[in-house]
XYZ file of C-alpha atoms in Angstrom:
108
model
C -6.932 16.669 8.100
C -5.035 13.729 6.979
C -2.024 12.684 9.196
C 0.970 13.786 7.604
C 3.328 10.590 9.445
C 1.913 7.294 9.596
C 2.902 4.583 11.602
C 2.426 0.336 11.417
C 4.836 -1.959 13.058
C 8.305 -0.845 12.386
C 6.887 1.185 8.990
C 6.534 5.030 9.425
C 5.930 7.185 6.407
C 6.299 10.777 6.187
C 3.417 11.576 3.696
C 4.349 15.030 3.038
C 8.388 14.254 2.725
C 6.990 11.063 0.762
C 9.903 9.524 2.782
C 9.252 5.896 4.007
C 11.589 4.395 6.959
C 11.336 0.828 8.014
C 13.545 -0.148 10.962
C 14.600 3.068 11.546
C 16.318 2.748 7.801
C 14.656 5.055 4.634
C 14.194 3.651 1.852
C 13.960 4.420 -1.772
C 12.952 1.717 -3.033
C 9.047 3.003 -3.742
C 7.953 4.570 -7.158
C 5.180 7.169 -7.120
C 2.500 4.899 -7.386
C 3.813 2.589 -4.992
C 4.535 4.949 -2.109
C 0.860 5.810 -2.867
C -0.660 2.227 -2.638
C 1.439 1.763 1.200
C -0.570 6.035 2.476
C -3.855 4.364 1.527
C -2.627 0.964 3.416
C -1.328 2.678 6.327
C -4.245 5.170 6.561
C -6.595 2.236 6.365
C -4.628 -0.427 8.585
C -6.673 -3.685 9.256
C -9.543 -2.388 6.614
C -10.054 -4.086 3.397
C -9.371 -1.841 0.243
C -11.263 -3.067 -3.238
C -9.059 -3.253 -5.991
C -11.743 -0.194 -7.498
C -10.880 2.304 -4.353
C -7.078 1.251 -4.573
C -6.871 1.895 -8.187
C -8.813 5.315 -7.843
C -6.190 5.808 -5.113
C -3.204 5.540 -7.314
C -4.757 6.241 -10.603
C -7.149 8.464 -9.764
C -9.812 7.093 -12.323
C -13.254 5.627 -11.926
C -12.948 2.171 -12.328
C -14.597 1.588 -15.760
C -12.010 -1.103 -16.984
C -9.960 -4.002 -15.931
C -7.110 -2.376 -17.651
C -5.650 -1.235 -14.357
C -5.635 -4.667 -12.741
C -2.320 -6.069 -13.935
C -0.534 -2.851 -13.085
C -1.776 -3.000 -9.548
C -1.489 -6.497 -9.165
C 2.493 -5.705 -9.850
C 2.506 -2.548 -7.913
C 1.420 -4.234 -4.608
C 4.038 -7.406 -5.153
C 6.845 -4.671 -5.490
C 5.695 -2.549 -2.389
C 5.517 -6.355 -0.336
C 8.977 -7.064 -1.682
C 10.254 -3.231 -0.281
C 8.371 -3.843 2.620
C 10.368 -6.830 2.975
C 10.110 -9.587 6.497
C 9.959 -8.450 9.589
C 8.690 -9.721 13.060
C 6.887 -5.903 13.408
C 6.693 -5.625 9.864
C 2.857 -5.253 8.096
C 2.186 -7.377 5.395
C -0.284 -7.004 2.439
C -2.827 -9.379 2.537
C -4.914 -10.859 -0.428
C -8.336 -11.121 -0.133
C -8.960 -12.704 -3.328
C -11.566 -11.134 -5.726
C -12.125 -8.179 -3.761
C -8.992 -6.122 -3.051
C -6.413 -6.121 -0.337
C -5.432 -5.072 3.180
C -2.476 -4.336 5.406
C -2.027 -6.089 8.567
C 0.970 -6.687 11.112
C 2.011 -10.209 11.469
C -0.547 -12.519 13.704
C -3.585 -10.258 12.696
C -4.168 -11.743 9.587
């Protein structure tokens, strides 16, 4: 069974509510797609995510195209800009040509 609220730093999402809180604050500031990229981040904290499983994550199609790239390429700079600073905050990391992962600050 999946876990229904995640927790990273000072991020805890409520996957069923689809309700994200950061410092204690929620926030609205996540579209569908987005709130879906930062489950898959939290449920795989510290583990790289190809830009293939991420975009079968949020799009829910076999990667077959590059069409999807731009898109996600947006979608993860708007859930880093949500996400905002933060000493306990997790950030998105690039790994550059093969996807992306979410770490807390100093883990990186």
């Amino acid at each position: 069974a999946h876990e229904q609220m995640l927790h990273c730093g000072d991020v805890t999402v409520d996957v069923a509510a689809r309700v994200v809180i950061i410092d204690g604050t929620e926030v609205d500031g996540f579209t569908r797609r987005q709130f879906d990229l930062l489950v898959a981040f939290m449920r795989n904290e510290g583990r790289l995510l190809t830009y293939a499983t991420l975009i079968g994550v949020v799009w829910g199609v076999e990667v077959d195209g590059d069409h999807h790239w731009p898109s996600l390429r947006t979608a993860i700079s708007r859930v880093r800009r949500t996400l905002g600073d933060g000493a306990d905050r997790p950030i998105v990391l690039t790994e550059k040509h093969v996807g992306y992962r979410l770490v807390l600050p100093g883990q990186g």
